[in-house]
Amino acid sequence: MKIIIVGAGVSGLSTYLQLCKVLPAVESHTILVYESQKPREPAPSGAPDPSLSKLEDLTDSTIVVGNSIGLAANSVRLLKYIDTRLYEIFKARGYVSQTYKFKTARGHTLAVTSTGDNGSTEEYTISCPRYGLWECLHEVVGEDKIRYRKVVEVDLSGEKPIVKFADGGEEDADLVVGADGVRSVVKKAMFGEENERKYAPRYEGFCGVGAFIDVDIPEAITKQKSMVFTFGPTGSFGYCSAAPLRQRKLGWWSNWKTPNVPDRNVVDTEEIRRQLRERHGTWEDPVIQSIIEKMTTDRVYPIWTTPNLPHWGEGGAVLLGDAAHTLQATSGQGAVQALEDSVTFSLLLSHYVTKAETADSGLTVEEGIILSAKGLYEIRNPRVATIRARARNLYVTKKMINNVIVEYIYYCFLYIWTNIPLIGNLVAGNVFKEFSERNAEEQVKEYLEREGH
């Protein structure tokens, strides 16, 4: 079987590692990874990168996109399941954030909750730069396994998928894995004209800005090993240690409501500082005020999501990660769900390919691919749809809050959500904790038993 993975981001490379691990007689299969963007070092100061000045160039596999991520405990455990070396490298380069701290713009602490998964050997959320996970995956996979050619089209109309490149070349495969982000070429091939009419990325009405600062990590983080999330009438602000403390890497981010999509993502640093002061200048947290004065980034990112798709696989192709279900930054679940997609699909494909290679099964490899994509969607789509909906609930209002009574009602909502699980789950669920308590391997096993496969 020949597999082409389009995109060398989190979902693409984790899928490569997992397929190499679980496919039967893996040496008899060919797995190729294609990536359009050649690697380059991220600039901590946020220096402009003219090659990425267009919004459409920003994909799941572009390492400079975004800033800090918190990989939930079950996903940290999932890294170990995928590859022990990947797990060890990632943990060594990140910061063990044992708690989430929720605060208000007026300085009140709403809650401090554990990020642990209560396993036999407890894991916690690991905070790191987004590109940190990318770097670990590249190191473990090996740069020699990644081919830098831009995929511009995928043809799913024939007996086998055909991948077409910007240099004029083309290549067929038994399976094409679309791990190429929110503006996926594979998704476009799968849905044709409907891709732009019904399933194009949707602007969420929010933008984000964030980067890193070289400073001593503040006590607000170190005292309880926290990722700090602050909510107020003009948006939200968060910060964390994005590396071991000795590296002095403070990650921060700010999200806010704005009806218009910015026409460019490179903005003058002082203009960003002015906007941060306007939104957060009165917030009662000295760490936030220090970040605003010291930050040097010039990047702003609109928040996009993918509409709920009717399926994630067709014609020998399957979508994973952001290509299938781009989630809001406020969900904190983008990388987490990409990893779960990779493991889930790989386990399903391994099961059906093994079955197809059994002489009396009556199942072909092509049918096995179709069943794997179907199973992936049935297992994973309800879950990511719930995460998307619950993350939207955290917006609470489509407008800035300019009334102190409404502001305190908002804080009461957040207090209930973070402190009274029964009521909070009815309203918004717990996007930070609940989804860390799932096991992809068990989900696949239960699905196969239920389907009689």
Short mmCIF file of C-alpha atoms in Angstrom, two decimals:
data_model
loop_
_atom_site.label_atom_id
_atom_site.label_comp_id
_atom_site.label_asym_id
_atom_site.label_seq_id
_atom_site.Cartn_x
_atom_site.Cartn_y
_atom_site.Cartn_z
CA MET A 1 0.00 0.00 0.00
CA LYS A 2 1.26 3.47 -0.90
CA ILE A 3 0.31 6.34 1.40
CA ILE A 4 0.94 10.04 0.76
CA ILE A 5 0.62 12.38 3.74
CA VAL A 6 0.10 16.02 2.71
CA GLY A 7 1.40 18.28 5.46
CA ALA A 8 4.27 17.85 7.93
CA GLY A 9 2.59 19.45 10.92
CA VAL A 10 1.40 17.85 14.13
CA SER A 11 -1.27 15.64 12.54
CA GLY A 12 0.84 14.66 9.52
CA LEU A 13 4.00 13.65 11.36
CA SER A 14 2.22 11.97 14.26
CA THR A 15 0.27 9.95 11.69
CA TYR A 16 3.52 8.97 9.98
CA LEU A 17 4.99 7.73 13.27
CA GLN A 18 1.83 5.90 14.27
CA LEU A 19 1.40 4.19 10.88
CA CYS A 20 5.02 3.03 10.97
CA LYS A 21 4.29 1.56 14.38
CA VAL A 22 0.96 -0.21 13.83
CA LEU A 23 0.64 -1.15 10.15
CA PRO A 24 1.18 -4.86 9.56
CA ALA A 25 4.46 -5.64 7.72
CA VAL A 26 5.17 -1.91 7.56
CA GLU A 27 8.25 -2.47 5.41
CA SER A 28 5.94 -3.63 2.61
CA HIS A 29 4.19 -0.23 2.57
CA THR A 30 5.42 3.11 1.21
CA ILE A 31 4.64 6.18 3.31
CA LEU A 32 5.62 9.57 1.86
CA VAL A 33 5.29 12.96 3.57
CA TYR A 34 5.05 16.14 1.50
CA GLU A 35 5.25 19.65 2.94
CA SER A 36 5.02 22.97 1.10
CA GLN A 37 6.85 25.18 3.63
CA LYS A 38 10.56 24.60 4.18
CA PRO A 39 11.54 24.78 7.85
CA ARG A 40 12.92 27.99 9.26
CA GLU A 41 13.69 29.09 12.75
CA PRO A 42 10.87 30.92 14.54
CA ALA A 43 11.79 34.44 15.61
CA PRO A 44 11.15 34.92 19.34
CA SER A 45 10.87 38.66 18.84
CA GLY A 46 8.20 38.24 16.18
CA ALA A 47 10.33 39.69 13.38
CA PRO A 48 8.42 39.94 10.08
CA ASP A 49 8.64 37.02 7.69
CA PRO A 50 7.70 38.30 4.24
CA SER A 51 7.15 34.78 2.96
CA LEU A 52 4.25 34.45 5.39
CA SER A 53 2.58 37.83 5.06
CA LYS A 54 -0.56 36.45 3.42
CA LEU A 55 -3.28 34.99 5.60
CA GLU A 56 -3.82 32.09 3.20
CA ASP A 57 -0.21 30.98 3.73
CA LEU A 58 -0.87 30.22 7.38
CA THR A 59 -1.48 26.50 7.81
CA ASP A 60 -1.42 23.86 10.49
CA SER A 61 2.08 22.88 9.40
CA THR A 62 3.56 26.39 9.43
CA ILE A 63 5.79 26.51 12.50
CA VAL A 64 5.59 30.26 13.13
CA VAL A 65 1.79 30.22 13.56
CA GLY A 66 0.49 30.74 17.06
CA ASN A 67 2.49 30.85 20.28
CA SER A 68 2.04 28.74 23.40
CA ILE A 69 0.03 25.56 23.63
CA GLY A 70 -0.87 23.41 26.59
CA LEU A 71 -0.88 19.73 25.72
CA ALA A 72 -3.36 18.07 28.08
CA ALA A 73 -2.33 15.11 30.21
CA ASN A 74 -3.95 12.43 28.08
CA SER A 75 -2.22 13.79 24.98
CA VAL A 76 1.13 13.79 26.75
CA ARG A 77 0.42 10.13 27.48
CA LEU A 78 -0.58 9.72 23.84
CA LEU A 79 2.85 10.99 22.76
CA LYS A 80 4.37 8.15 24.77
CA TYR A 81 2.04 5.70 23.04
CA ILE A 82 3.07 7.02 19.62
CA ASP A 83 6.81 7.09 20.31
CA THR A 84 8.68 6.93 23.64
CA ARG A 85 11.50 9.14 22.36
CA LEU A 86 9.00 11.77 21.22
CA TYR A 87 7.45 11.76 24.69
CA GLU A 88 10.80 12.13 26.46
CA ILE A 89 12.05 14.95 24.21
CA PHE A 90 8.79 16.87 24.47
CA LYS A 91 8.58 16.64 28.27
CA ALA A 92 12.19 17.75 28.62
CA ARG A 93 11.60 20.86 26.50
CA GLY A 94 8.27 21.97 27.96
CA TYR A 95 7.06 23.11 31.37
CA VAL A 96 4.92 20.89 33.58
CA SER A 97 1.86 23.05 34.26
CA GLN A 98 0.14 21.29 37.13
CA THR A 99 -2.76 23.74 37.44
CA TYR A 100 -4.99 26.06 35.46
CA LYS A 101 -5.55 29.38 37.23
CA PHE A 102 -8.64 31.38 36.21
CA LYS A 103 -8.80 35.08 37.06
CA THR A 104 -10.90 38.18 36.36
CA ALA A 105 -9.66 41.46 34.93
CA ARG A 106 -10.29 43.00 38.36
CA GLY A 107 -7.72 40.71 39.96
CA HIS A 108 -10.02 38.09 41.54
CA THR A 109 -8.94 34.45 41.36
CA LEU A 110 -11.95 32.40 40.30
CA ALA A 111 -10.44 28.93 40.58
CA VAL A 112 -7.26 26.89 40.53
CA THR A 113 -7.82 23.41 39.08
CA SER A 114 -5.46 20.48 38.65
CA THR A 115 -4.41 19.41 35.15
CA GLY A 116 -3.49 15.90 36.31
CA ASP A 117 -5.13 12.81 34.85
CA ASN A 118 -5.02 10.70 38.04
CA GLY A 119 -3.27 7.85 36.24
CA SER A 120 -1.05 5.31 37.96
CA THR A 121 1.84 7.59 37.00
CA GLU A 122 0.14 10.96 36.90
CA GLU A 123 0.69 13.16 33.88
CA TYR A 124 0.00 16.89 33.75
CA THR A 125 -0.47 19.46 31.02
CA ILE A 126 2.81 20.43 29.35
CA SER A 127 3.04 24.03 28.13
CA CYS A 128 5.42 24.86 25.32
CA PRO A 129 5.68 26.90 22.12
CA ARG A 130 3.46 25.58 19.34
CA TYR A 131 6.57 25.09 17.23
CA GLY A 132 8.14 23.11 20.11
CA LEU A 133 5.91 20.11 19.43
CA TRP A 134 6.57 20.59 15.71
CA GLU A 135 10.35 20.53 16.32
CA CYS A 136 10.13 17.38 18.44
CA LEU A 137 8.13 15.59 15.75
CA HIS A 138 10.59 16.63 13.04
CA GLU A 139 13.51 15.45 15.13
CA VAL A 140 11.99 12.03 15.78
CA VAL A 141 10.68 11.49 12.23
CA GLY A 142 13.88 12.81 10.63
CA GLU A 143 14.17 15.53 8.00
CA ASP A 144 15.18 12.91 5.42
CA LYS A 145 11.63 11.50 5.59
CA ILE A 146 10.01 14.83 4.58
CA ARG A 147 9.88 15.96 0.96
CA TYR A 148 9.46 19.68 0.39
CA ARG A 149 7.15 19.97 -2.61
CA LYS A 150 4.00 22.07 -2.72
CA VAL A 151 0.82 20.09 -3.38
CA VAL A 152 -1.57 22.23 -5.45
CA GLU A 153 -4.27 19.72 -6.37
CA VAL A 154 -5.52 16.24 -5.58
CA ASP A 155 -7.60 14.32 -8.13
CA LEU A 156 -9.99 11.80 -6.57
CA SER A 157 -11.95 10.96 -9.73
CA GLY A 158 -9.95 7.92 -10.85
CA GLU A 159 -9.22 4.45 -9.51
CA LYS A 160 -6.51 5.91 -7.29
CA PRO A 161 -5.96 9.40 -5.89
CA ILE A 162 -3.45 11.50 -7.82
CA VAL A 163 -1.44 14.19 -6.07
CA LYS A 164 -0.29 17.10 -8.27
CA PHE A 165 2.60 19.41 -7.41
CA ALA A 166 3.46 23.03 -8.14
CA ASP A 167 6.53 21.89 -10.12
CA GLY A 168 4.28 20.07 -12.60
CA GLY A 169 4.89 16.57 -11.26
CA GLU A 170 2.23 14.16 -10.06
CA GLU A 171 2.07 10.94 -8.09
CA ASP A 172 -0.63 8.38 -7.38
CA ALA A 173 -1.29 6.57 -4.12
CA ASP A 174 -3.68 4.11 -2.52
CA LEU A 175 -4.38 6.59 0.26
CA VAL A 176 -3.90 10.36 0.58
CA VAL A 177 -3.94 11.76 4.10
CA GLY A 178 -4.94 15.44 4.18
CA ALA A 179 -3.06 16.90 7.14
CA ASP A 180 -2.63 20.24 5.41
CA GLY A 181 -4.48 22.62 7.69
CA VAL A 182 -7.47 24.92 7.59
CA ARG A 183 -7.12 25.69 3.85
CA SER A 184 -6.60 22.07 2.91
CA VAL A 185 -6.00 21.17 -0.74
CA VAL A 186 -7.19 17.63 0.01
CA LYS A 187 -10.42 18.94 1.51
CA LYS A 188 -10.97 21.05 -1.60
CA ALA A 189 -10.59 17.94 -3.77
CA MET A 190 -13.01 16.02 -1.58
CA PHE A 191 -15.86 18.56 -1.60
CA GLY A 192 -15.31 20.35 -4.92
CA GLU A 193 -17.45 23.45 -5.40
CA GLU A 194 -19.16 22.88 -2.05
CA ASN A 195 -15.79 23.39 -0.36
CA GLU A 196 -16.02 27.14 -0.91
CA ARG A 197 -19.80 27.46 -0.79
CA LYS A 198 -20.56 25.41 2.33
CA TYR A 199 -17.34 24.23 3.94
CA ALA A 200 -14.90 27.12 3.59
CA PRO A 201 -13.15 28.23 6.81
CA ARG A 202 -15.33 30.54 8.87
CA TYR A 203 -14.05 33.56 10.71
CA GLU A 204 -15.10 33.32 14.36
CA GLY A 205 -15.25 37.07 14.88
CA PHE A 206 -12.17 36.96 17.12
CA CYS A 207 -8.48 37.65 16.62
CA GLY A 208 -5.45 36.65 18.63
CA VAL A 209 -1.99 38.00 19.28
CA GLY A 210 0.82 36.48 21.28
CA ALA A 211 4.50 35.63 21.47
CA PHE A 212 7.29 35.05 24.01
CA ILE A 213 9.34 37.25 26.32
CA ASP A 214 12.76 36.48 27.80
CA VAL A 215 12.18 37.19 31.53
CA ASP A 216 12.25 35.44 34.88
CA ILE A 217 9.05 33.43 35.17
CA PRO A 218 6.71 35.23 37.62
CA GLU A 219 5.47 33.78 40.90
CA ALA A 220 1.92 33.81 39.51
CA ILE A 221 3.08 30.80 37.47
CA THR A 222 5.75 29.17 39.65
CA LYS A 223 3.87 29.16 42.96
CA GLN A 224 1.31 26.60 41.78
CA LYS A 225 2.91 25.66 38.45
CA SER A 226 0.05 27.34 36.61
CA MET A 227 -1.17 28.32 33.18
CA VAL A 228 -2.99 31.59 33.91
CA PHE A 229 -6.20 32.56 32.08
CA THR A 230 -7.71 35.99 32.73
CA PHE A 231 -11.15 37.02 31.43
CA GLY A 232 -12.55 40.53 31.25
CA PRO A 233 -15.00 42.80 29.45
CA THR A 234 -12.64 43.43 26.51
CA GLY A 235 -11.39 39.89 25.82
CA SER A 236 -9.09 37.38 27.45
CA PHE A 237 -5.37 37.23 28.28
CA GLY A 238 -3.23 34.24 29.20
CA TYR A 239 0.36 33.45 30.04
CA CYS A 240 2.51 30.46 31.01
CA SER A 241 6.06 29.21 31.13
CA ALA A 242 6.73 27.80 27.66
CA ALA A 243 9.94 25.98 28.62
CA PRO A 244 11.84 24.82 31.74
CA LEU A 245 12.23 27.76 34.14
CA ARG A 246 15.96 28.16 33.51
CA GLN A 247 15.20 29.12 29.89
CA ARG A 248 13.16 32.20 30.94
CA LYS A 249 10.56 31.78 28.19
CA LEU A 250 7.28 33.44 29.14
CA GLY A 251 4.53 32.72 26.63
CA TRP A 252 1.51 35.03 26.40
CA TRP A 253 -1.60 35.54 24.29
CA SER A 254 -4.59 37.85 24.00
CA ASN A 255 -7.89 37.16 22.21
CA TRP A 256 -10.58 39.74 21.48
CA LYS A 257 -13.80 40.28 19.58
CA THR A 258 -13.57 42.11 16.26
CA PRO A 259 -16.12 41.85 13.43
CA ASN A 260 -13.67 42.36 10.56
CA VAL A 261 -10.97 39.99 9.32
CA PRO A 262 -7.63 41.86 9.22
CA ASP A 263 -6.33 42.34 5.69
CA ARG A 264 -2.81 41.44 6.79
CA ASN A 265 -1.24 39.71 9.75
CA VAL A 266 1.90 41.88 10.06
CA VAL A 267 1.12 45.00 12.12
CA ASP A 268 3.40 47.65 13.60
CA THR A 269 4.55 46.56 17.07
CA GLU A 270 3.64 49.88 18.67
CA GLU A 271 0.14 49.67 17.20
CA ILE A 272 -0.28 46.23 18.77
CA ARG A 273 0.97 47.63 22.08
CA ARG A 274 -1.52 50.51 21.83
CA GLN A 275 -4.34 48.03 21.23
CA LEU A 276 -3.22 45.84 24.13
CA ARG A 277 -3.20 48.86 26.44
CA GLU A 278 -6.64 49.81 25.21
CA ARG A 279 -8.03 46.35 25.97
CA HIS A 280 -6.04 45.38 29.05
CA GLY A 281 -4.41 48.55 30.38
CA THR A 282 -6.70 48.72 33.44
CA TRP A 283 -6.57 45.01 34.23
CA GLU A 284 -5.30 44.38 37.73
CA ASP A 285 -2.48 41.95 37.05
CA PRO A 286 1.10 43.28 37.10
CA VAL A 287 2.27 40.38 34.93
CA ILE A 288 -0.10 41.41 32.13
CA GLN A 289 1.02 45.04 32.38
CA SER A 290 4.69 44.01 32.26
CA ILE A 291 4.07 41.82 29.20
CA ILE A 292 2.37 44.69 27.37
CA GLU A 293 5.36 46.95 27.94
CA LYS A 294 8.00 44.35 27.02
CA MET A 295 6.37 42.52 24.13
CA THR A 296 7.87 42.93 20.63
CA THR A 297 5.60 40.92 18.34
CA ASP A 298 4.11 42.30 15.13
CA ARG A 299 1.72 39.45 14.30
CA VAL A 300 -2.06 39.27 14.58
CA TYR A 301 -3.99 36.09 13.76
CA PRO A 302 -7.71 35.82 12.95
CA ILE A 303 -9.39 32.79 14.52
CA TRP A 304 -10.91 30.43 11.95
CA THR A 305 -12.91 27.25 12.35
CA THR A 306 -14.03 24.61 9.88
CA PRO A 307 -17.79 24.02 9.52
CA ASN A 308 -19.01 20.60 10.56
CA LEU A 309 -18.27 18.38 7.55
CA PRO A 310 -20.58 15.53 6.42
CA HIS A 311 -17.61 13.13 6.30
CA TRP A 312 -13.80 13.13 6.56
CA GLY A 313 -12.97 10.61 3.86
CA GLU A 314 -13.80 9.79 0.26
CA GLY A 315 -12.19 8.39 -2.89
CA GLY A 316 -9.06 7.10 -1.15
CA ALA A 317 -8.47 10.28 0.85
CA VAL A 318 -8.97 11.18 4.51
CA LEU A 319 -8.77 14.45 6.46
CA LEU A 320 -7.06 14.81 9.84
CA GLY A 321 -6.47 17.65 12.30
CA ASP A 322 -7.20 21.21 11.18
CA ALA A 323 -8.10 20.01 7.67
CA ALA A 324 -11.09 18.17 9.16
CA HIS A 325 -12.01 20.33 12.14
CA THR A 326 -10.17 23.57 12.82
CA LEU A 327 -10.99 24.56 16.41
CA GLN A 328 -10.94 27.90 18.21
CA ALA A 329 -7.82 28.95 20.07
CA THR A 330 -10.06 29.32 23.14
CA SER A 331 -10.70 25.57 23.14
CA GLY A 332 -7.05 24.78 23.86
CA GLN A 333 -7.64 21.55 21.95
CA GLY A 334 -6.19 21.96 18.43
CA ALA A 335 -2.98 19.95 18.83
CA VAL A 336 -4.68 17.54 21.24
CA GLN A 337 -7.37 16.60 18.76
CA ALA A 338 -4.87 16.33 15.89
CA LEU A 339 -2.96 13.70 17.88
CA GLU A 340 -6.12 11.81 18.68
CA ASP A 341 -7.11 11.81 15.01
CA SER A 342 -3.74 10.36 14.09
CA VAL A 343 -3.88 7.53 16.59
CA THR A 344 -7.54 6.74 15.95
CA PHE A 345 -7.20 6.59 12.16
CA SER A 346 -3.94 4.63 12.28
CA LEU A 347 -5.43 2.00 14.58
CA LEU A 348 -8.51 1.65 12.39
CA LEU A 349 -6.45 1.40 9.19
CA SER A 350 -4.15 -1.18 10.75
CA HIS A 351 -7.14 -3.28 11.80
CA TYR A 352 -8.82 -3.22 8.39
CA VAL A 353 -5.60 -3.70 6.39
CA THR A 354 -4.73 -6.71 8.56
CA LYS A 355 -8.21 -8.07 7.94
CA ALA A 356 -7.93 -7.42 4.17
CA GLU A 357 -4.69 -9.38 4.03
CA THR A 358 -6.40 -12.41 5.52
CA ALA A 359 -7.17 -14.80 2.67
CA ASP A 360 -10.82 -15.56 3.51
CA SER A 361 -11.89 -12.11 4.78
CA GLY A 362 -13.52 -10.94 1.55
CA LEU A 363 -12.33 -7.41 2.33
CA THR A 364 -10.08 -5.42 -0.01
CA VAL A 365 -7.53 -2.81 1.04
CA GLU A 366 -9.62 -0.16 -0.75
CA GLU A 367 -12.66 -1.16 1.28
CA GLY A 368 -10.53 -1.12 4.40
CA ILE A 369 -9.52 2.49 3.70
CA ILE A 370 -13.18 3.47 3.27
CA LEU A 371 -14.15 1.75 6.53
CA SER A 372 -11.23 3.41 8.35
CA ALA A 373 -12.33 6.88 7.24
CA LYS A 374 -15.92 6.10 8.17
CA GLY A 375 -14.89 4.87 11.61
CA LEU A 376 -12.69 7.90 12.20
CA TYR A 377 -15.60 10.23 11.49
CA GLU A 378 -18.09 8.31 13.62
CA ILE A 379 -15.73 8.16 16.58
CA ARG A 380 -14.23 11.62 16.41
CA ASN A 381 -16.71 14.04 14.81
CA PRO A 382 -19.23 14.16 17.69
CA ARG A 383 -16.40 14.90 20.06
CA VAL A 384 -14.79 17.75 18.14
CA ALA A 385 -18.23 19.24 17.37
CA THR A 386 -18.91 19.34 21.11
CA ILE A 387 -15.54 20.98 21.80
CA ARG A 388 -16.23 23.62 19.14
CA ALA A 389 -19.68 24.39 20.57
CA ARG A 390 -18.45 24.56 24.16
CA ALA A 391 -15.54 26.82 23.25
CA ARG A 392 -18.04 29.20 21.63
CA ASN A 393 -19.99 29.26 24.88
CA LEU A 394 -16.93 30.80 26.54
CA TYR A 395 -17.36 33.87 24.34
CA VAL A 396 -20.58 34.55 26.33
CA THR A 397 -21.36 37.69 24.33
CA LYS A 398 -20.83 38.84 20.76
CA LYS A 399 -20.09 42.37 21.96
CA MET A 400 -17.67 44.02 24.33
CA ILE A 401 -19.06 44.31 27.86
CA ASN A 402 -19.45 47.98 28.78
CA ASN A 403 -21.69 47.62 31.82
CA VAL A 404 -20.26 46.75 35.24
CA ILE A 405 -23.37 44.73 36.19
CA VAL A 406 -23.09 42.60 33.05
CA GLU A 407 -19.37 42.25 33.71
CA TYR A 408 -19.99 40.78 37.15
CA ILE A 409 -22.70 38.50 35.79
CA TYR A 410 -20.04 37.25 33.36
CA TYR A 411 -17.65 36.61 36.26
CA CYS A 412 -20.39 34.73 38.12
CA PHE A 413 -20.87 32.54 35.05
CA LEU A 414 -17.13 31.84 34.96
CA TYR A 415 -17.09 31.09 38.69
CA ILE A 416 -19.91 28.58 38.33
CA TRP A 417 -18.26 27.00 35.29
CA THR A 418 -14.92 26.55 37.08
CA ASN A 419 -16.14 25.70 40.59
CA ILE A 420 -19.45 23.84 40.30
CA PRO A 421 -18.90 21.05 37.76
CA LEU A 422 -22.50 19.84 37.66
CA ILE A 423 -23.89 23.26 36.69
CA GLY A 424 -20.87 24.28 34.65
CA ASN A 425 -21.05 21.16 32.50
CA LEU A 426 -24.71 21.82 31.74
CA VAL A 427 -23.83 25.29 30.47
CA ALA A 428 -20.46 24.89 28.76
CA GLY A 429 -18.90 21.60 29.73
CA ASN A 430 -15.24 21.66 30.70
CA VAL A 431 -13.12 22.11 27.60
CA PHE A 432 -9.95 22.12 29.73
CA LYS A 433 -10.50 18.91 31.71
CA GLU A 434 -13.26 16.66 30.43
CA PHE A 435 -11.65 15.84 27.11
CA SER A 436 -8.39 14.79 28.73
CA GLU A 437 -10.16 11.78 30.21
CA ARG A 438 -10.58 9.83 26.98
CA ASN A 439 -8.48 7.00 25.58
CA ALA A 440 -8.21 6.72 21.80
CA GLU A 441 -7.27 3.04 21.85
CA GLU A 442 -10.28 2.14 23.97
CA GLN A 443 -12.55 4.21 21.73
CA VAL A 444 -11.38 2.29 18.64
CA LYS A 445 -11.80 -1.06 20.37
CA GLU A 446 -15.33 -0.20 21.49
CA TYR A 447 -16.24 1.00 17.99
CA LEU A 448 -14.97 -2.15 16.27
CA GLU A 449 -16.86 -4.35 18.74
CA ARG A 450 -20.02 -2.32 18.25
CA GLU A 451 -19.73 -2.57 14.45
CA GLY A 452 -18.97 -6.29 14.60
CA HIS A 453 -15.64 -5.77 12.83
#
